[in-house]
Amino acid sequence: MIKVTVWNEYMHETHQPEVAEIYPEGMHGCIAGFLGSNEDIEVRTATLFDPEHGLTEEVLEDTDVLIWWGHWVHEKVEDAVVERVCRHIRGGMGFIGLHSAHHSKVMKALLGTTLNLKWRHGDRERVWCTTPSHPIAQGVPQQFELPVEEMYGEPFDIPEPDETLFLGWFAGGEVFRSGVTYRRGNGRIFYFQPGHEEYPTYHNENVQRIITNAVRWACPCERSHAEIPVENSEPLEKQEINEETPEQLTFF
Ligand code: ZN
């Protein structure tokens, strides 16, 4: 069972009736709804308003993949929580940053660049799949359209991605690296651009499929035993090695 925590700052839905109309349960509720309909995925949600933003050590310890939607109040997310989340990602927890999560403290800390981009509301987007063999692209058509979406445009100030899986083309002429992956420590990271709060993007079946695939891809279930140390560790004790070479191996 893959344990997913969907985190949403939950500001737009609580302050803008037109957003609440599209997402009566919040964007986190919508995302948790379609993810939870899969037998292999167990979902919980958390928001900015919960104590410690709902991301306690206990919750993160019990999370395989953390999904993040933030926009309005990135600065209100406590640094201690950001550090805790980053430590868990480096320790192997998967992370999916959605839409304006690009400017979250977590993504800035993980990627180390400004993550600045160009933007404009009310555009039309065509999402092109560039890497159909990737697990996150399974069952996704070569291209699909979002009739209304916020334009995010290049140049996007990110480190060169490990993989670029989707490219967004906008009717206004811009293009964008809409789906990219990174590895940080033992953790896998997927950033996906569609999902402006004023548009029904998370009700789109292809968007839902991509996020569901990304959860399965980012899950650390089959992680290697050769993990990267998360903390700066003490000098390693010299291992006792049996230097008596077995007879049968002395052929060289
Ligand atoms: Zn937006």
PDB file of C-alpha atoms and ligand atoms in Angstrom:
ATOM      1  CA  MET A   1       0.000   0.000   0.000  1.00  0.00           C
ATOM      2  CA  ILE A   2       1.370   3.398  -0.987  1.00  0.00           C
ATOM      3  CA  LYS A   3       0.762   6.012   1.702  1.00  0.00           C
ATOM      4  CA  VAL A   4       0.172   9.475   0.235  1.00  0.00           C
ATOM      5  CA  THR A   5      -0.227  12.781   2.060  1.00  0.00           C
ATOM      6  CA  VAL A   6      -1.808  15.561  -0.013  1.00  0.00           C
ATOM      7  CA  TRP A   7      -0.836  18.967   1.364  1.00  0.00           C
ATOM      8  CA  ASN A   8      -2.666  22.133   0.328  1.00  0.00           C
ATOM      9  CA  GLU A   9      -2.308  25.610   1.781  1.00  0.00           C
ATOM     10  CA  TYR A  10      -6.143  25.736   1.407  1.00  0.00           C
ATOM     11  CA  MET A  11      -6.318  29.522   1.109  1.00  0.00           C
ATOM     12  CA  HIS A  12      -8.032  30.114  -2.238  1.00  0.00           C
ATOM     13  CA  GLU A  13     -10.877  27.684  -1.529  1.00  0.00           C
ATOM     14  CA  THR A  14     -11.514  29.301   1.879  1.00  0.00           C
ATOM     15  CA  HIS A  15     -11.300  32.892   0.623  1.00  0.00           C
ATOM     16  CA  GLN A  16     -12.627  32.815  -2.953  1.00  0.00           C
ATOM     17  CA  PRO A  17     -16.157  31.391  -3.497  1.00  0.00           C
ATOM     18  CA  GLU A  18     -15.486  30.873  -7.214  1.00  0.00           C
ATOM     19  CA  VAL A  19     -12.611  28.525  -6.361  1.00  0.00           C
ATOM     20  CA  ALA A  20     -14.651  26.727  -3.685  1.00  0.00           C
ATOM     21  CA  GLU A  21     -17.292  26.114  -6.342  1.00  0.00           C
ATOM     22  CA  ILE A  22     -14.803  24.193  -8.509  1.00  0.00           C
ATOM     23  CA  TYR A  23     -13.270  22.413  -5.511  1.00  0.00           C
ATOM     24  CA  PRO A  24     -15.929  22.110  -2.771  1.00  0.00           C
ATOM     25  CA  GLU A  25     -13.657  19.740  -0.817  1.00  0.00           C
ATOM     26  CA  GLY A  26     -10.561  21.812  -1.589  1.00  0.00           C
ATOM     27  CA  MET A  27      -7.991  20.889  -4.206  1.00  0.00           C
ATOM     28  CA  HIS A  28      -6.500  18.459  -1.677  1.00  0.00           C
ATOM     29  CA  GLY A  29      -9.930  16.833  -1.339  1.00  0.00           C
ATOM     30  CA  CYS A  30     -10.248  16.452  -5.101  1.00  0.00           C
ATOM     31  CA  ILE A  31      -6.744  14.990  -5.460  1.00  0.00           C
ATOM     32  CA  ALA A  32      -7.245  12.687  -2.465  1.00  0.00           C
ATOM     33  CA  GLY A  33     -10.543  11.574  -4.029  1.00  0.00           C
ATOM     34  CA  PHE A  34      -9.159  10.317  -7.330  1.00  0.00           C
ATOM     35  CA  LEU A  35      -5.991   8.895  -5.756  1.00  0.00           C
ATOM     36  CA  GLY A  36      -7.965   7.093  -3.066  1.00  0.00           C
ATOM     37  CA  SER A  37     -10.063   5.279  -5.676  1.00  0.00           C
ATOM     38  CA  ASN A  38      -6.982   3.142  -6.435  1.00  0.00           C
ATOM     39  CA  GLU A  39      -6.679  -0.043  -4.394  1.00  0.00           C
ATOM     40  CA  ASP A  40      -2.923   0.346  -3.899  1.00  0.00           C
ATOM     41  CA  ILE A  41      -3.077   3.944  -2.620  1.00  0.00           C
ATOM     42  CA  GLU A  42      -4.050   5.158   0.858  1.00  0.00           C
ATOM     43  CA  VAL A  43      -4.479   8.931   1.199  1.00  0.00           C
ATOM     44  CA  ARG A  44      -4.544  11.479   3.980  1.00  0.00           C
ATOM     45  CA  THR A  45      -4.672  15.259   3.632  1.00  0.00           C
ATOM     46  CA  ALA A  46      -3.079  18.144   5.519  1.00  0.00           C
ATOM     47  CA  THR A  47      -3.306  21.928   5.255  1.00  0.00           C
ATOM     48  CA  LEU A  48      -1.540  25.041   6.444  1.00  0.00           C
ATOM     49  CA  PHE A  49      -4.188  25.424   9.167  1.00  0.00           C
ATOM     50  CA  ASP A  50      -3.367  22.139  10.915  1.00  0.00           C
ATOM     51  CA  PRO A  51      -0.911  22.167  13.839  1.00  0.00           C
ATOM     52  CA  GLU A  52       2.595  22.006  12.325  1.00  0.00           C
ATOM     53  CA  HIS A  53       0.711  22.284   9.000  1.00  0.00           C
ATOM     54  CA  GLY A  54      -0.309  18.657   9.452  1.00  0.00           C
ATOM     55  CA  LEU A  55       3.236  17.557   8.628  1.00  0.00           C
ATOM     56  CA  THR A  56       4.463  16.238  11.947  1.00  0.00           C
ATOM     57  CA  GLU A  57       7.381  13.842  12.236  1.00  0.00           C
ATOM     58  CA  GLU A  58       4.853  11.076  12.799  1.00  0.00           C
ATOM     59  CA  VAL A  59       2.878  11.892   9.627  1.00  0.00           C
ATOM     60  CA  LEU A  60       5.988  12.193   7.439  1.00  0.00           C
ATOM     61  CA  GLU A  61       7.381   8.978   8.881  1.00  0.00           C
ATOM     62  CA  ASP A  62       4.163   7.334   7.699  1.00  0.00           C
ATOM     63  CA  THR A  63       4.191   8.979   4.222  1.00  0.00           C
ATOM     64  CA  ASP A  64       5.643   7.412   1.066  1.00  0.00           C
ATOM     65  CA  VAL A  65       4.765  10.309  -1.219  1.00  0.00           C
ATOM     66  CA  LEU A  66       3.962  13.925  -0.312  1.00  0.00           C
ATOM     67  CA  ILE A  67       1.972  16.045  -2.783  1.00  0.00           C
ATOM     68  CA  TRP A  68       2.240  19.830  -2.403  1.00  0.00           C
ATOM     69  CA  TRP A  69      -0.055  22.631  -3.591  1.00  0.00           C
ATOM     70  CA  GLY A  70       0.860  26.144  -2.408  1.00  0.00           C
ATOM     71  CA  HIS A  71       0.649  29.637  -3.901  1.00  0.00           C
ATOM     72  CA  TRP A  72      -0.625  32.512  -1.765  1.00  0.00           C
ATOM     73  CA  VAL A  73       1.194  32.000   1.541  1.00  0.00           C
ATOM     74  CA  HIS A  74       4.470  30.179   0.825  1.00  0.00           C
ATOM     75  CA  GLU A  75       6.128  32.432   3.430  1.00  0.00           C
ATOM     76  CA  LYS A  76       3.689  31.315   6.144  1.00  0.00           C
ATOM     77  CA  VAL A  77       5.017  27.762   6.025  1.00  0.00           C
ATOM     78  CA  GLU A  78       7.253  27.346   9.070  1.00  0.00           C
ATOM     79  CA  ASP A  79      10.942  26.807   8.355  1.00  0.00           C
ATOM     80  CA  ALA A  80      11.105  23.920  10.823  1.00  0.00           C
ATOM     81  CA  VAL A  81       8.419  22.099   8.817  1.00  0.00           C
ATOM     82  CA  VAL A  82      10.237  22.830   5.549  1.00  0.00           C
ATOM     83  CA  GLU A  83      13.459  21.399   6.976  1.00  0.00           C
ATOM     84  CA  ARG A  84      11.608  18.334   8.214  1.00  0.00           C
ATOM     85  CA  VAL A  85       9.982  17.752   4.807  1.00  0.00           C
ATOM     86  CA  CYS A  86      13.326  18.146   2.985  1.00  0.00           C
ATOM     87  CA  ARG A  87      15.000  15.715   5.377  1.00  0.00           C
ATOM     88  CA  HIS A  88      12.300  13.129   4.688  1.00  0.00           C
ATOM     89  CA  ILE A  89      12.624  13.632   0.921  1.00  0.00           C
ATOM     90  CA  ARG A  90      16.389  13.155   1.119  1.00  0.00           C
ATOM     91  CA  GLY A  91      15.688  10.082   3.204  1.00  0.00           C
ATOM     92  CA  GLY A  92      13.564   8.606   0.423  1.00  0.00           C
ATOM     93  CA  MET A  93      10.043  10.069   0.618  1.00  0.00           C
ATOM     94  CA  GLY A  94       8.676  10.909  -2.831  1.00  0.00           C
ATOM     95  CA  PHE A  95       7.595  14.504  -3.538  1.00  0.00           C
ATOM     96  CA  ILE A  96       5.201  15.857  -6.158  1.00  0.00           C
ATOM     97  CA  GLY A  97       5.111  19.644  -6.516  1.00  0.00           C
ATOM     98  CA  LEU A  98       2.014  20.922  -8.299  1.00  0.00           C
ATOM     99  CA  HIS A  99       1.574  24.173 -10.229  1.00  0.00           C
ATOM    100  CA  SER A 100       2.631  27.172  -8.088  1.00  0.00           C
ATOM    101  CA  ALA A 101       4.481  24.858  -5.690  1.00  0.00           C
ATOM    102  CA  HIS A 102       7.472  25.843  -7.815  1.00  0.00           C
ATOM    103  CA  HIS A 103       7.889  28.845  -5.474  1.00  0.00           C
ATOM    104  CA  SER A 104       7.387  26.852  -2.272  1.00  0.00           C
ATOM    105  CA  LYS A 105      10.150  26.930   0.318  1.00  0.00           C
ATOM    106  CA  VAL A 106      10.484  23.165  -0.073  1.00  0.00           C
ATOM    107  CA  MET A 107      11.167  23.246  -3.816  1.00  0.00           C
ATOM    108  CA  LYS A 108      13.512  26.225  -3.523  1.00  0.00           C
ATOM    109  CA  ALA A 109      15.488  24.438  -0.817  1.00  0.00           C
ATOM    110  CA  LEU A 110      15.670  21.228  -2.837  1.00  0.00           C
ATOM    111  CA  LEU A 111      16.551  22.730  -6.214  1.00  0.00           C
ATOM    112  CA  GLY A 112      18.555  25.790  -5.162  1.00  0.00           C
ATOM    113  CA  THR A 113      17.472  28.183  -7.932  1.00  0.00           C
ATOM    114  CA  THR A 114      14.849  30.971  -8.042  1.00  0.00           C
ATOM    115  CA  LEU A 115      12.377  28.804 -10.003  1.00  0.00           C
ATOM    116  CA  ASN A 116      11.131  32.036 -11.565  1.00  0.00           C
ATOM    117  CA  LEU A 117       9.096  31.863 -14.762  1.00  0.00           C
ATOM    118  CA  LYS A 118       6.761  33.912 -16.953  1.00  0.00           C
ATOM    119  CA  TRP A 119       2.993  33.693 -16.414  1.00  0.00           C
ATOM    120  CA  ARG A 120      -0.401  34.876 -17.626  1.00  0.00           C
ATOM    121  CA  HIS A 121      -3.911  33.881 -16.574  1.00  0.00           C
ATOM    122  CA  GLY A 122      -6.601  32.534 -18.867  1.00  0.00           C
ATOM    123  CA  ASP A 123      -4.650  30.796 -21.616  1.00  0.00           C
ATOM    124  CA  ARG A 124      -5.228  27.453 -23.345  1.00  0.00           C
ATOM    125  CA  GLU A 125      -2.628  24.729 -22.923  1.00  0.00           C
ATOM    126  CA  ARG A 126      -1.670  21.685 -24.941  1.00  0.00           C
ATOM    127  CA  VAL A 127       0.397  19.251 -22.880  1.00  0.00           C
ATOM    128  CA  TRP A 128       2.784  17.181 -25.008  1.00  0.00           C
ATOM    129  CA  CYS A 129       4.351  13.968 -23.757  1.00  0.00           C
ATOM    130  CA  THR A 130       8.041  13.864 -24.664  1.00  0.00           C
ATOM    131  CA  THR A 131       8.971  10.550 -23.014  1.00  0.00           C
ATOM    132  CA  PRO A 132       6.173   8.024 -23.605  1.00  0.00           C
ATOM    133  CA  SER A 133       8.222   5.115 -22.212  1.00  0.00           C
ATOM    134  CA  HIS A 134       8.429   6.716 -18.748  1.00  0.00           C
ATOM    135  CA  PRO A 135       6.240   5.192 -15.973  1.00  0.00           C
ATOM    136  CA  ILE A 136       4.632   8.620 -15.346  1.00  0.00           C
ATOM    137  CA  ALA A 137       3.489   8.762 -18.979  1.00  0.00           C
ATOM    138  CA  GLN A 138       1.775   5.342 -19.042  1.00  0.00           C
ATOM    139  CA  GLY A 139      -1.688   5.606 -20.577  1.00  0.00           C
ATOM    140  CA  VAL A 140      -1.273   9.316 -21.286  1.00  0.00           C
ATOM    141  CA  PRO A 141      -1.986  10.379 -24.891  1.00  0.00           C
ATOM    142  CA  GLN A 142       0.749  11.969 -26.965  1.00  0.00           C
ATOM    143  CA  GLN A 143      -0.937  15.304 -26.334  1.00  0.00           C
ATOM    144  CA  PHE A 144      -4.033  16.588 -24.585  1.00  0.00           C
ATOM    145  CA  GLU A 145      -5.640  19.974 -24.179  1.00  0.00           C
ATOM    146  CA  LEU A 146      -6.594  21.992 -21.118  1.00  0.00           C
ATOM    147  CA  PRO A 147      -9.162  24.482 -22.502  1.00  0.00           C
ATOM    148  CA  VAL A 148      -8.235  27.033 -19.844  1.00  0.00           C
ATOM    149  CA  GLU A 149      -5.049  27.051 -17.794  1.00  0.00           C
ATOM    150  CA  GLU A 150      -2.557  29.585 -16.511  1.00  0.00           C
ATOM    151  CA  MET A 151       0.367  30.094 -18.871  1.00  0.00           C
ATOM    152  CA  TYR A 152       3.727  29.327 -17.330  1.00  0.00           C
ATOM    153  CA  GLY A 153       6.478  30.190 -19.794  1.00  0.00           C
ATOM    154  CA  GLU A 154      10.185  29.692 -20.387  1.00  0.00           C
ATOM    155  CA  PRO A 155      12.754  30.574 -19.352  1.00  0.00           C
ATOM    156  CA  PHE A 156      12.033  28.583 -16.187  1.00  0.00           C
ATOM    157  CA  ASP A 157      14.932  28.978 -13.738  1.00  0.00           C
ATOM    158  CA  ILE A 158      15.401  25.361 -12.691  1.00  0.00           C
ATOM    159  CA  PRO A 159      18.489  23.173 -12.634  1.00  0.00           C
ATOM    160  CA  GLU A 160      18.691  20.934 -15.693  1.00  0.00           C
ATOM    161  CA  PRO A 161      16.070  18.237 -14.950  1.00  0.00           C
ATOM    162  CA  ASP A 162      16.978  14.561 -14.707  1.00  0.00           C
ATOM    163  CA  GLU A 163      14.095  13.973 -17.101  1.00  0.00           C
ATOM    164  CA  THR A 164      11.695  16.224 -18.989  1.00  0.00           C
ATOM    165  CA  LEU A 165       8.484  14.251 -19.471  1.00  0.00           C
ATOM    166  CA  PHE A 166       5.982  16.875 -20.614  1.00  0.00           C
ATOM    167  CA  LEU A 167       6.129  20.132 -22.538  1.00  0.00           C
ATOM    168  CA  GLY A 168       3.334  22.673 -22.341  1.00  0.00           C
ATOM    169  CA  TRP A 169       2.429  24.759 -25.391  1.00  0.00           C
ATOM    170  CA  PHE A 170       0.148  27.748 -24.876  1.00  0.00           C
ATOM    171  CA  ALA A 171      -2.184  29.447 -27.334  1.00  0.00           C
ATOM    172  CA  GLY A 172      -0.385  32.705 -26.540  1.00  0.00           C
ATOM    173  CA  GLY A 173       2.752  31.215 -28.096  1.00  0.00           C
ATOM    174  CA  GLU A 174       4.850  30.295 -25.059  1.00  0.00           C
ATOM    175  CA  VAL A 175       6.250  26.886 -24.184  1.00  0.00           C
ATOM    176  CA  PHE A 176       7.180  25.391 -20.808  1.00  0.00           C
ATOM    177  CA  ARG A 177       8.847  22.333 -19.310  1.00  0.00           C
ATOM    178  CA  SER A 178       5.590  21.205 -17.673  1.00  0.00           C
ATOM    179  CA  GLY A 179       6.677  17.895 -16.178  1.00  0.00           C
ATOM    180  CA  VAL A 180      10.207  17.347 -14.889  1.00  0.00           C
ATOM    181  CA  THR A 181      11.909  14.942 -12.496  1.00  0.00           C
ATOM    182  CA  TYR A 182      14.798  15.212 -10.049  1.00  0.00           C
ATOM    183  CA  ARG A 183      16.492  13.040  -7.493  1.00  0.00           C
ATOM    184  CA  ARG A 184      17.634  14.538  -4.205  1.00  0.00           C
ATOM    185  CA  GLY A 185      19.317  12.178  -1.754  1.00  0.00           C
ATOM    186  CA  ASN A 186      17.259   8.977  -1.824  1.00  0.00           C
ATOM    187  CA  GLY A 187      14.075  10.784  -2.850  1.00  0.00           C
ATOM    188  CA  ARG A 188      12.354  11.174  -6.184  1.00  0.00           C
ATOM    189  CA  ILE A 189      10.766  14.498  -7.142  1.00  0.00           C
ATOM    190  CA  PHE A 190       8.224  15.268  -9.867  1.00  0.00           C
ATOM    191  CA  TYR A 191       7.101  18.803 -10.680  1.00  0.00           C
ATOM    192  CA  PHE A 192       3.939  19.228 -12.765  1.00  0.00           C
ATOM    193  CA  GLN A 193       2.784  22.652 -13.950  1.00  0.00           C
ATOM    194  CA  PRO A 194      -1.011  22.430 -14.668  1.00  0.00           C
ATOM    195  CA  GLY A 195      -3.377  23.186 -11.770  1.00  0.00           C
ATOM    196  CA  HIS A 196      -4.249  26.872 -11.393  1.00  0.00           C
ATOM    197  CA  GLU A 197      -6.923  27.159  -8.684  1.00  0.00           C
ATOM    198  CA  GLU A 198      -9.485  29.025 -10.815  1.00  0.00           C
ATOM    199  CA  TYR A 199      -9.693  26.255 -13.430  1.00  0.00           C
ATOM    200  CA  PRO A 200     -10.992  22.664 -13.087  1.00  0.00           C
ATOM    201  CA  THR A 201      -7.628  21.110 -13.994  1.00  0.00           C
ATOM    202  CA  TYR A 202      -7.598  18.414 -11.296  1.00  0.00           C
ATOM    203  CA  HIS A 203     -10.899  17.079 -12.652  1.00  0.00           C
ATOM    204  CA  ASN A 204      -9.166  16.317 -15.981  1.00  0.00           C
ATOM    205  CA  GLU A 205      -8.673  12.559 -16.485  1.00  0.00           C
ATOM    206  CA  ASN A 206      -5.215  12.884 -18.059  1.00  0.00           C
ATOM    207  CA  VAL A 207      -3.991  15.139 -15.266  1.00  0.00           C
ATOM    208  CA  GLN A 208      -5.372  12.616 -12.767  1.00  0.00           C
ATOM    209  CA  ARG A 209      -3.595   9.771 -14.548  1.00  0.00           C
ATOM    210  CA  ILE A 210      -0.279  11.643 -14.560  1.00  0.00           C
ATOM    211  CA  ILE A 211      -0.491  12.430 -10.837  1.00  0.00           C
ATOM    212  CA  THR A 212      -1.500   8.828 -10.040  1.00  0.00           C
ATOM    213  CA  ASN A 213       1.392   7.470 -12.133  1.00  0.00           C
ATOM    214  CA  ALA A 214       3.748   9.942 -10.441  1.00  0.00           C
ATOM    215  CA  VAL A 215       2.704   8.657  -7.001  1.00  0.00           C
ATOM    216  CA  ARG A 216       3.605   5.085  -7.999  1.00  0.00           C
ATOM    217  CA  TRP A 217       6.889   6.254  -9.571  1.00  0.00           C
ATOM    218  CA  ALA A 218       7.945   8.379  -6.580  1.00  0.00           C
ATOM    219  CA  CYS A 219       7.074   5.753  -3.965  1.00  0.00           C
ATOM    220  CA  PRO A 220      10.224   4.488  -2.246  1.00  0.00           C
ATOM    221  CA  CYS A 221       8.827   0.948  -1.810  1.00  0.00           C
ATOM    222  CA  GLU A 222      11.576  -0.748  -3.788  1.00  0.00           C
ATOM    223  CA  ARG A 223      14.432   1.502  -2.751  1.00  0.00           C
ATOM    224  CA  SER A 224      17.970   0.201  -2.761  1.00  0.00           C
ATOM    225  CA  HIS A 225      19.641  -0.821   0.495  1.00  0.00           C
ATOM    226  CA  ALA A 226      22.616   1.356  -0.489  1.00  0.00           C
ATOM    227  CA  GLU A 227      21.039   4.560   0.785  1.00  0.00           C
ATOM    228  CA  ILE A 228      22.687   7.967   0.742  1.00  0.00           C
ATOM    229  CA  PRO A 229      23.262   9.231   4.326  1.00  0.00           C
ATOM    230  CA  VAL A 230      20.740  11.970   5.150  1.00  0.00           C
ATOM    231  CA  GLU A 231      22.746  13.590   7.948  1.00  0.00           C
ATOM    232  CA  ASN A 232      26.450  14.384   7.933  1.00  0.00           C
ATOM    233  CA  SER A 233      27.644  11.205   9.570  1.00  0.00           C
ATOM    234  CA  GLU A 234      30.516  10.333  11.912  1.00  0.00           C
ATOM    235  CA  PRO A 235      33.692   8.936  10.360  1.00  0.00           C
ATOM    236  CA  LEU A 236      33.092   5.352   9.394  1.00  0.00           C
ATOM    237  CA  GLU A 237      34.655   2.688  11.584  1.00  0.00           C
ATOM    238  CA  LYS A 238      37.181   0.657   9.681  1.00  0.00           C
ATOM    239  CA  GLN A 239      35.526  -2.655   8.970  1.00  0.00           C
ATOM    240  CA  GLU A 240      37.090  -5.865  10.106  1.00  0.00           C
ATOM    241  CA  ILE A 241      37.903  -7.700   6.920  1.00  0.00           C
ATOM    242  CA  ASN A 242      38.825 -11.325   6.915  1.00  0.00           C
ATOM    243  CA  GLU A 243      42.027 -11.245   4.912  1.00  0.00           C
ATOM    244  CA  GLU A 244      42.447 -14.978   4.824  1.00  0.00           C
ATOM    245  CA  THR A 245      41.766 -15.683   1.205  1.00  0.00           C
ATOM    246  CA  PRO A 246      39.985 -18.932   0.604  1.00  0.00           C
ATOM    247  CA  GLU A 247      42.139 -21.488  -1.199  1.00  0.00           C
ATOM    248  CA  GLN A 248      39.857 -21.754  -4.173  1.00  0.00           C
ATOM    249  CA  LEU A 249      40.128 -18.004  -4.914  1.00  0.00           C
ATOM    250  CA  THR A 250      43.902 -17.795  -5.138  1.00  0.00           C
ATOM    251  CA  PHE A 251      43.966 -18.518  -8.844  1.00  0.00           C
ATOM    252  CA  PHE A 252      45.399 -15.126  -9.801  1.00  0.00           C
TER     253      PHE A 252
HETATM  254 ZN    ZN B   1      -1.805  29.789 -10.711  1.00  0.00          ZN
END
